[in-house]
PDB file of C-alpha atoms in Angstrom:
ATOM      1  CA  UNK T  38      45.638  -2.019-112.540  1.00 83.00           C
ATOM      2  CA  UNK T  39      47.746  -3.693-109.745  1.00 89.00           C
ATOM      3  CA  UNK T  40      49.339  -6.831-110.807  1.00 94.00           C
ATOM      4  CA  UNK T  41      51.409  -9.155-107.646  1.00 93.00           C
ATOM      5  CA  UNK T  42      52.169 -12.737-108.357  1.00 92.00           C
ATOM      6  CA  UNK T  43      51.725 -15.556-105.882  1.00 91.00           C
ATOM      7  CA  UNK T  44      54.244 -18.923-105.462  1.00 90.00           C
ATOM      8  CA  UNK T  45      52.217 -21.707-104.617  1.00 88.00           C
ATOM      9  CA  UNK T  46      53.994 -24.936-102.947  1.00 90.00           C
ATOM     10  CA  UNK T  47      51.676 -27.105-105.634  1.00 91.00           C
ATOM     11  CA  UNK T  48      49.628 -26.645-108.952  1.00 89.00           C
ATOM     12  CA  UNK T  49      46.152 -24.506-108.688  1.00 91.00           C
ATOM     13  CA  UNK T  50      43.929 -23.632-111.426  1.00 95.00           C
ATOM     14  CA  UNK T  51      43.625 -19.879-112.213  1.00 95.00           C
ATOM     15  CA  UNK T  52      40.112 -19.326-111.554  1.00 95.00           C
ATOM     16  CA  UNK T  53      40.600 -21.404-108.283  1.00 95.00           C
ATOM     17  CA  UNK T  54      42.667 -18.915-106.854  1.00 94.00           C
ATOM     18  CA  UNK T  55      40.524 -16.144-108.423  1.00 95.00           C
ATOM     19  CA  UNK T  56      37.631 -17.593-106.120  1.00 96.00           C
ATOM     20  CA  UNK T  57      39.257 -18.158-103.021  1.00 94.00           C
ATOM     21  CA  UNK T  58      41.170 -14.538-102.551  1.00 93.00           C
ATOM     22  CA  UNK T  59      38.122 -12.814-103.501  1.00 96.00           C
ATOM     23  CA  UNK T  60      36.571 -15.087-100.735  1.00 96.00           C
ATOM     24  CA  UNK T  61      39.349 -13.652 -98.286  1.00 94.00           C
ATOM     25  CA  UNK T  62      39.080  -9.878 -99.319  1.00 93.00           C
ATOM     26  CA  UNK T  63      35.931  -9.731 -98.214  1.00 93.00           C
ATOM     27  CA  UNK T  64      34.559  -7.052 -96.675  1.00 92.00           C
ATOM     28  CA  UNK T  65      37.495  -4.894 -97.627  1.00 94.00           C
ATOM     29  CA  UNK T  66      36.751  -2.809-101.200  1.00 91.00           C
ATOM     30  CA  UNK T  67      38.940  -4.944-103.112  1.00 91.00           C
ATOM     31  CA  UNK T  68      38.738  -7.224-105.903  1.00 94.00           C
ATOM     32  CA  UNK T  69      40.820  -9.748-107.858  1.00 95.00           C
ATOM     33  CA  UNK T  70      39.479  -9.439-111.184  1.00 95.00           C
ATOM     34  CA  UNK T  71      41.799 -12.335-113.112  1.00 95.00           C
ATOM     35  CA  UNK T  72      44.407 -15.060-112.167  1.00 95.00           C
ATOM     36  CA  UNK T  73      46.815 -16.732-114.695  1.00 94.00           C
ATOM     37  CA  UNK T  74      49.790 -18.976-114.628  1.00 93.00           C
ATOM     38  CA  UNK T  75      52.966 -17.329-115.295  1.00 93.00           C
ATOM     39  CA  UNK T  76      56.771 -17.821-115.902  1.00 93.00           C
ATOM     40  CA  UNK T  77      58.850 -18.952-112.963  1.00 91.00           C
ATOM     41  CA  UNK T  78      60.926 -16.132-113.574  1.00 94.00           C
ATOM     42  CA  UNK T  79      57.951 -13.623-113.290  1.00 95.00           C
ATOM     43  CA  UNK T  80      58.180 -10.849-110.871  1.00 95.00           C
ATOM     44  CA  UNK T  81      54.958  -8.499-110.901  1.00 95.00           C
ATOM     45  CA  UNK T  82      57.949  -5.677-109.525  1.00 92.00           C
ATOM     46  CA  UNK T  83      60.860  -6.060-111.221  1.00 93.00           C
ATOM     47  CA  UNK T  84      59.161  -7.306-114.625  1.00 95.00           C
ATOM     48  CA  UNK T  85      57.934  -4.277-115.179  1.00 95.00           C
ATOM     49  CA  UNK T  86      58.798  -2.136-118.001  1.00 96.00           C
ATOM     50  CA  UNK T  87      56.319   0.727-117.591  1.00 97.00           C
ATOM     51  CA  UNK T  88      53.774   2.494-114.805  1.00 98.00           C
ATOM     52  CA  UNK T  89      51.004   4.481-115.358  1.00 98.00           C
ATOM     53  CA  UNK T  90      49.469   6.893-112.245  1.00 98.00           C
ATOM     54  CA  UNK T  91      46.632   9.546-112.211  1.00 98.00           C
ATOM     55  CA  UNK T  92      46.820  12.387-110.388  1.00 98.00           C
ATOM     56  CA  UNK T  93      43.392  14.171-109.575  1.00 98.00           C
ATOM     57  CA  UNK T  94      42.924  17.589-109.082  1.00 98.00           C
ATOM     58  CA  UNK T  95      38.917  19.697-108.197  1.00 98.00           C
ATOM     59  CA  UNK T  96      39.684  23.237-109.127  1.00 98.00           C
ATOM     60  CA  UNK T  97      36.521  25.144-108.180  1.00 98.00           C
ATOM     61  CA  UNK T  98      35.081  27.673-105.981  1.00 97.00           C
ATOM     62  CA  UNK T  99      33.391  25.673-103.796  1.00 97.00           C
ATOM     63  CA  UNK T 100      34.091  22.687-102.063  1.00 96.00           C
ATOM     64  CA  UNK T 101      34.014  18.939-102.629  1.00 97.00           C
ATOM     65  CA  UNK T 102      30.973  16.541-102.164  1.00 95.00           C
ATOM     66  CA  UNK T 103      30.695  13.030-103.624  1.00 94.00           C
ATOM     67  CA  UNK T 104      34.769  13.610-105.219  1.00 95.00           C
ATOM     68  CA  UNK T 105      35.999  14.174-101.433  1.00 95.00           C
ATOM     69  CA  UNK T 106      38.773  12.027-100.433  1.00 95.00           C
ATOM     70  CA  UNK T 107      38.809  10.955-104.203  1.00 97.00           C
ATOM     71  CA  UNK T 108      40.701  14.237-105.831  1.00 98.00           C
ATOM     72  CA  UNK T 109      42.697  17.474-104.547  1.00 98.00           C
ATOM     73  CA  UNK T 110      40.667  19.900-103.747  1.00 98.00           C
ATOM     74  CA  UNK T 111      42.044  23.223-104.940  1.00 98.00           C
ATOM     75  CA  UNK T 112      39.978  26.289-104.728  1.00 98.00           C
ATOM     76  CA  UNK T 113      41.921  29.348-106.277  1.00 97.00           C
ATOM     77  CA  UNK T 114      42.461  28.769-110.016  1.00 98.00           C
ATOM     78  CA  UNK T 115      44.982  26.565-111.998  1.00 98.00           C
ATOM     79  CA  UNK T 116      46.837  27.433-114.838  1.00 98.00           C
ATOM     80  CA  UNK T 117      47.052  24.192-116.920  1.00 98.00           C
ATOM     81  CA  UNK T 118      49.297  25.334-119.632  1.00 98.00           C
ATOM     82  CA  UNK T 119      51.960  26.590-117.208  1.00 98.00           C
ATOM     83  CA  UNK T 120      51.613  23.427-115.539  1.00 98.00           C
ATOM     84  CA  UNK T 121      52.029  20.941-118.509  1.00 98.00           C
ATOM     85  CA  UNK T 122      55.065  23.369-119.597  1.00 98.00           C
ATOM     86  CA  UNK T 123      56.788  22.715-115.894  1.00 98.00           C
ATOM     87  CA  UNK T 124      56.002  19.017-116.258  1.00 98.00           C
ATOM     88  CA  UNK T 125      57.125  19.197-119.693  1.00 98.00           C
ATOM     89  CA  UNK T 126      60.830  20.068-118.157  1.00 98.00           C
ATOM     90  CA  UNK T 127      60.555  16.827-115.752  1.00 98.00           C
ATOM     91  CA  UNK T 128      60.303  14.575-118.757  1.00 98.00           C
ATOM     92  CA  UNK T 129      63.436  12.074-119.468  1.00 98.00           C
ATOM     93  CA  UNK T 130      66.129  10.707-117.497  1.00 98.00           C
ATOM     94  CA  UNK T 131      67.197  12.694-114.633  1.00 98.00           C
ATOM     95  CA  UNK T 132      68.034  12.711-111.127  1.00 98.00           C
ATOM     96  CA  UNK T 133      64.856  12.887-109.196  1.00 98.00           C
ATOM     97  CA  UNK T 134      66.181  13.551-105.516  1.00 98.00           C
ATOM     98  CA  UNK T 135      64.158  17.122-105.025  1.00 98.00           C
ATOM     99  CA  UNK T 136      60.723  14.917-105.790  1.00 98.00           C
ATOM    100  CA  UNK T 137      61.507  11.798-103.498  1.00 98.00           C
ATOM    101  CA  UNK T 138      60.922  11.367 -99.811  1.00 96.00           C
ATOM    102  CA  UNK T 139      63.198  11.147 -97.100  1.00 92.00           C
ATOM    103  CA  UNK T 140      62.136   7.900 -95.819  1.00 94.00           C
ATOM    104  CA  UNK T 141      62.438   6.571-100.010  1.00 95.00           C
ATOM    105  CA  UNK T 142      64.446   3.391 -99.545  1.00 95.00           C
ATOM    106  CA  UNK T 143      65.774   3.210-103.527  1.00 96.00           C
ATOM    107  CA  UNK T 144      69.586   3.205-103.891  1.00 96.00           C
ATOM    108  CA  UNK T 145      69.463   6.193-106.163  1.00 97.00           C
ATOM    109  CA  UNK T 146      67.253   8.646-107.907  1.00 98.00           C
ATOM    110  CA  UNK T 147      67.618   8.182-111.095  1.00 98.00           C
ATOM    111  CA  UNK T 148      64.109   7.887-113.250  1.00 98.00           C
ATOM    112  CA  UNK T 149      63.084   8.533-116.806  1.00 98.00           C
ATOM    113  CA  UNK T 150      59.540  10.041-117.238  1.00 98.00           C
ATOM    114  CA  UNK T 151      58.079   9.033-120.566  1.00 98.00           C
ATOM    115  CA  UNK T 152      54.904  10.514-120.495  1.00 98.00           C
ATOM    116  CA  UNK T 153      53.644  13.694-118.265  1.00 98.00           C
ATOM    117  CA  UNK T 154      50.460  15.111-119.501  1.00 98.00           C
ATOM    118  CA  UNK T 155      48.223  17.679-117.834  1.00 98.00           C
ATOM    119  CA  UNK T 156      44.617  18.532-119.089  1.00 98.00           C
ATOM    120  CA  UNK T 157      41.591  20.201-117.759  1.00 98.00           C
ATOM    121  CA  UNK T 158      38.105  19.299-118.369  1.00 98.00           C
ATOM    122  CA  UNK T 159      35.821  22.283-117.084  1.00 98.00           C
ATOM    123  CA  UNK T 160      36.673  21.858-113.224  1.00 98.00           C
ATOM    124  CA  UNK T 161      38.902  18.575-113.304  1.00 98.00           C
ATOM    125  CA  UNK T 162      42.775  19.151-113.760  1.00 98.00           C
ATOM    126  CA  UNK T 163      44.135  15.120-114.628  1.00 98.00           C
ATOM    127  CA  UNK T 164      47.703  14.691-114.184  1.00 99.00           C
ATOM    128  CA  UNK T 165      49.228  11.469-116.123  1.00 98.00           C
ATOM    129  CA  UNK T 166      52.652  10.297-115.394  1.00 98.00           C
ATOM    130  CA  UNK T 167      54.252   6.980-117.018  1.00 98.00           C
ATOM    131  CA  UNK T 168      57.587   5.706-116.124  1.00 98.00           C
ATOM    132  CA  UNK T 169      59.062   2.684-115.384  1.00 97.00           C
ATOM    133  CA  UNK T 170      59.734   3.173-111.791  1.00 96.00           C
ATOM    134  CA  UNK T 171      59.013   6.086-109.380  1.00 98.00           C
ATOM    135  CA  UNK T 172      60.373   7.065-106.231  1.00 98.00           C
ATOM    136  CA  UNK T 173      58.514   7.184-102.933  1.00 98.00           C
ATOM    137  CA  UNK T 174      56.251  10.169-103.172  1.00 98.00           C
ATOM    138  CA  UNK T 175      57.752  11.301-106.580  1.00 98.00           C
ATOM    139  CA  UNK T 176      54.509  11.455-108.410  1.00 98.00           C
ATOM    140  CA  UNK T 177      53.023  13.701-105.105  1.00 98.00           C
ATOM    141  CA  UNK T 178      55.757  15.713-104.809  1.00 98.00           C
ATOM    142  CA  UNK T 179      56.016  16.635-108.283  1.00 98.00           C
ATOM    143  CA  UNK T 180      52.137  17.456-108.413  1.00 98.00           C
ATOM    144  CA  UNK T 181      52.600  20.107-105.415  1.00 98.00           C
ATOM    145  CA  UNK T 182      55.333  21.728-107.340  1.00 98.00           C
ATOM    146  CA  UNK T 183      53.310  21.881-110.372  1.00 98.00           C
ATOM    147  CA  UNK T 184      50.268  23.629-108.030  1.00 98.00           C
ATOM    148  CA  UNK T 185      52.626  26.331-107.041  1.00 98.00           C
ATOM    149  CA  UNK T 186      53.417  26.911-111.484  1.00 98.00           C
ATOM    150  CA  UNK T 187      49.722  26.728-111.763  1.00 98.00           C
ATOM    151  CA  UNK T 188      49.209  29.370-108.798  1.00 98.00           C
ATOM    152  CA  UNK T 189      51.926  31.754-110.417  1.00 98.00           C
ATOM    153  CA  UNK T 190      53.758  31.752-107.331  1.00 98.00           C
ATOM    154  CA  UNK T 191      56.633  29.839-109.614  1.00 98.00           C
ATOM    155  CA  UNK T 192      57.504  30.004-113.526  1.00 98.00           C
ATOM    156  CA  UNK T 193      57.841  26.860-115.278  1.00 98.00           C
ATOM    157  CA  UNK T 194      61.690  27.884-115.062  1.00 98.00           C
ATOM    158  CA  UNK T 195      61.618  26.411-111.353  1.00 98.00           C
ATOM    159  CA  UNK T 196      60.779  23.362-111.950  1.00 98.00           C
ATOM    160  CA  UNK T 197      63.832  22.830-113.409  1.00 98.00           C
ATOM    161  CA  UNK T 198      65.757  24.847-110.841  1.00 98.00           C
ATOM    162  CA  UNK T 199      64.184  22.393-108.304  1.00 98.00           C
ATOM    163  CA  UNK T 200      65.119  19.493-110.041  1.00 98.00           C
ATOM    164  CA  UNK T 201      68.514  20.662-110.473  1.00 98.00           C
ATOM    165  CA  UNK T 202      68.931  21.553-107.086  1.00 98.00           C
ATOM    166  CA  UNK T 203      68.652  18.065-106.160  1.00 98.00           C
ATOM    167  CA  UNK T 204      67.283  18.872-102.809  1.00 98.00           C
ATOM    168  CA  UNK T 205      64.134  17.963-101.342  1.00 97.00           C
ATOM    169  CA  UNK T 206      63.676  21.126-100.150  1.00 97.00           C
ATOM    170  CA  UNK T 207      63.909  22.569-102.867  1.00 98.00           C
ATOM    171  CA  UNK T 208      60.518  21.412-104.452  1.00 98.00           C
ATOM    172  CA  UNK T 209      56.975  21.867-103.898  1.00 98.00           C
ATOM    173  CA  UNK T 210      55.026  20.887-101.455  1.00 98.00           C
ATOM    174  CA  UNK T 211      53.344  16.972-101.158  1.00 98.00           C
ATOM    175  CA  UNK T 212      50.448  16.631-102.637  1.00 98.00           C
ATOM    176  CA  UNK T 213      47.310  14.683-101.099  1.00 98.00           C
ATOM    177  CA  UNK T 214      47.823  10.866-101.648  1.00 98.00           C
ATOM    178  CA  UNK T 215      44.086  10.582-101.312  1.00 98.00           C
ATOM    179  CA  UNK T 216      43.845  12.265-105.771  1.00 98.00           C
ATOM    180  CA  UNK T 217      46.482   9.718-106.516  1.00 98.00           C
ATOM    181  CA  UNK T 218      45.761   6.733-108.750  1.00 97.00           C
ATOM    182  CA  UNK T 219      47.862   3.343-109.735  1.00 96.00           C
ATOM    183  CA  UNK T 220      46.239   2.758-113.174  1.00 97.00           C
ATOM    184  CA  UNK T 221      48.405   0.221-114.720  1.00 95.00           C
ATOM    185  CA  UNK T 222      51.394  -1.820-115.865  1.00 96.00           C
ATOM    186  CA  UNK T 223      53.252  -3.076-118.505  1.00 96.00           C
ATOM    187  CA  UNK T 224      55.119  -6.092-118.952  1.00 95.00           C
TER     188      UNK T 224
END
């Protein structure tokens, strides 16, 4: 679902470039899948007016095999409904300080959440988060606090205390980049 954009000196056809940077990514696990001419004004950052990220989560008794380094391995059981009601409290425009990193280089914290769902399917928790920007490590960092709701070592109450605090410290712990997903944008 990653989109960048590309300002060439002179005119190349689309499935040119298509050809030639698949050429270059090899061996690496990556693959350009389409190419097409855009406006001049066109920034694949800026242009954007929503995100879309997957967080997964392995909530079993024992551990991972082929899903290692792919989701969150969490052993002790989840409560799903107490998470979706703490992510539930993160939805909408707020300040989002407690859920970014210190190293975050965005002038200010302010983010609206449009969409935070989270569902289980037998062992697999799926976290989805839509926005139209995020902070560095805000989708991570609000994941770990939602573990800690799910764990019943916080109420769904929390969540908001945390955001409110407008601390980082004040908010869960980071989760595992390795479960997180880019899965798409909207222009």
């Amino acid at each position: 679902g990653q989109v960048v954009h590309v300002d060439f000196p002179e005119a190349r056809a689309p499935h040119t470039i298509l050809r030639g940077l698949n050429t270059l990514m090899r061996p690496h696990p990556v693959a350009v899948l389409k190419a097409e001419e855009v406006a001049p004004d066109f920034n694949a950052r800026t242009s954007a007016v929503m995100r879309h990220y997957e967080y997964k989560i392995i909530n079993r008794e024992s551990r991972l095999s082929l899903d290692e380094w792919r989701a969150w391995y969490v052993r002790k059981h989840l409560d799903v409904a107490a998470m979706q009601e703490g992510a539930n409290r993160l939805l909408g425009a707020h300040d989002f300080t407690t859920f970014r990193d210190s190293d975050c280089q965005a002038k200010h914290a302010n983010r609206t959440l449009n969409v935070f769902t989270v569902k289980r399917e037998g062992e697999h928790i799926t976290l989805n988060v839509s926005g139209k920007s995020f902070l560095h490590h805000m989708v991570r960092n609000m994941v770990g606090t939602l573990a800690l709701v799910g764990h019943g070592k916080w109420q769904p109450a929390d969540v908001t205390k945390a955001l409110e605090a407008k601390d980082r410290r004040a908010g869960g712990p980071t989760a595992p980049a390795h479960a997180l997903y880019f899965m798409q944008v909207d222009y």
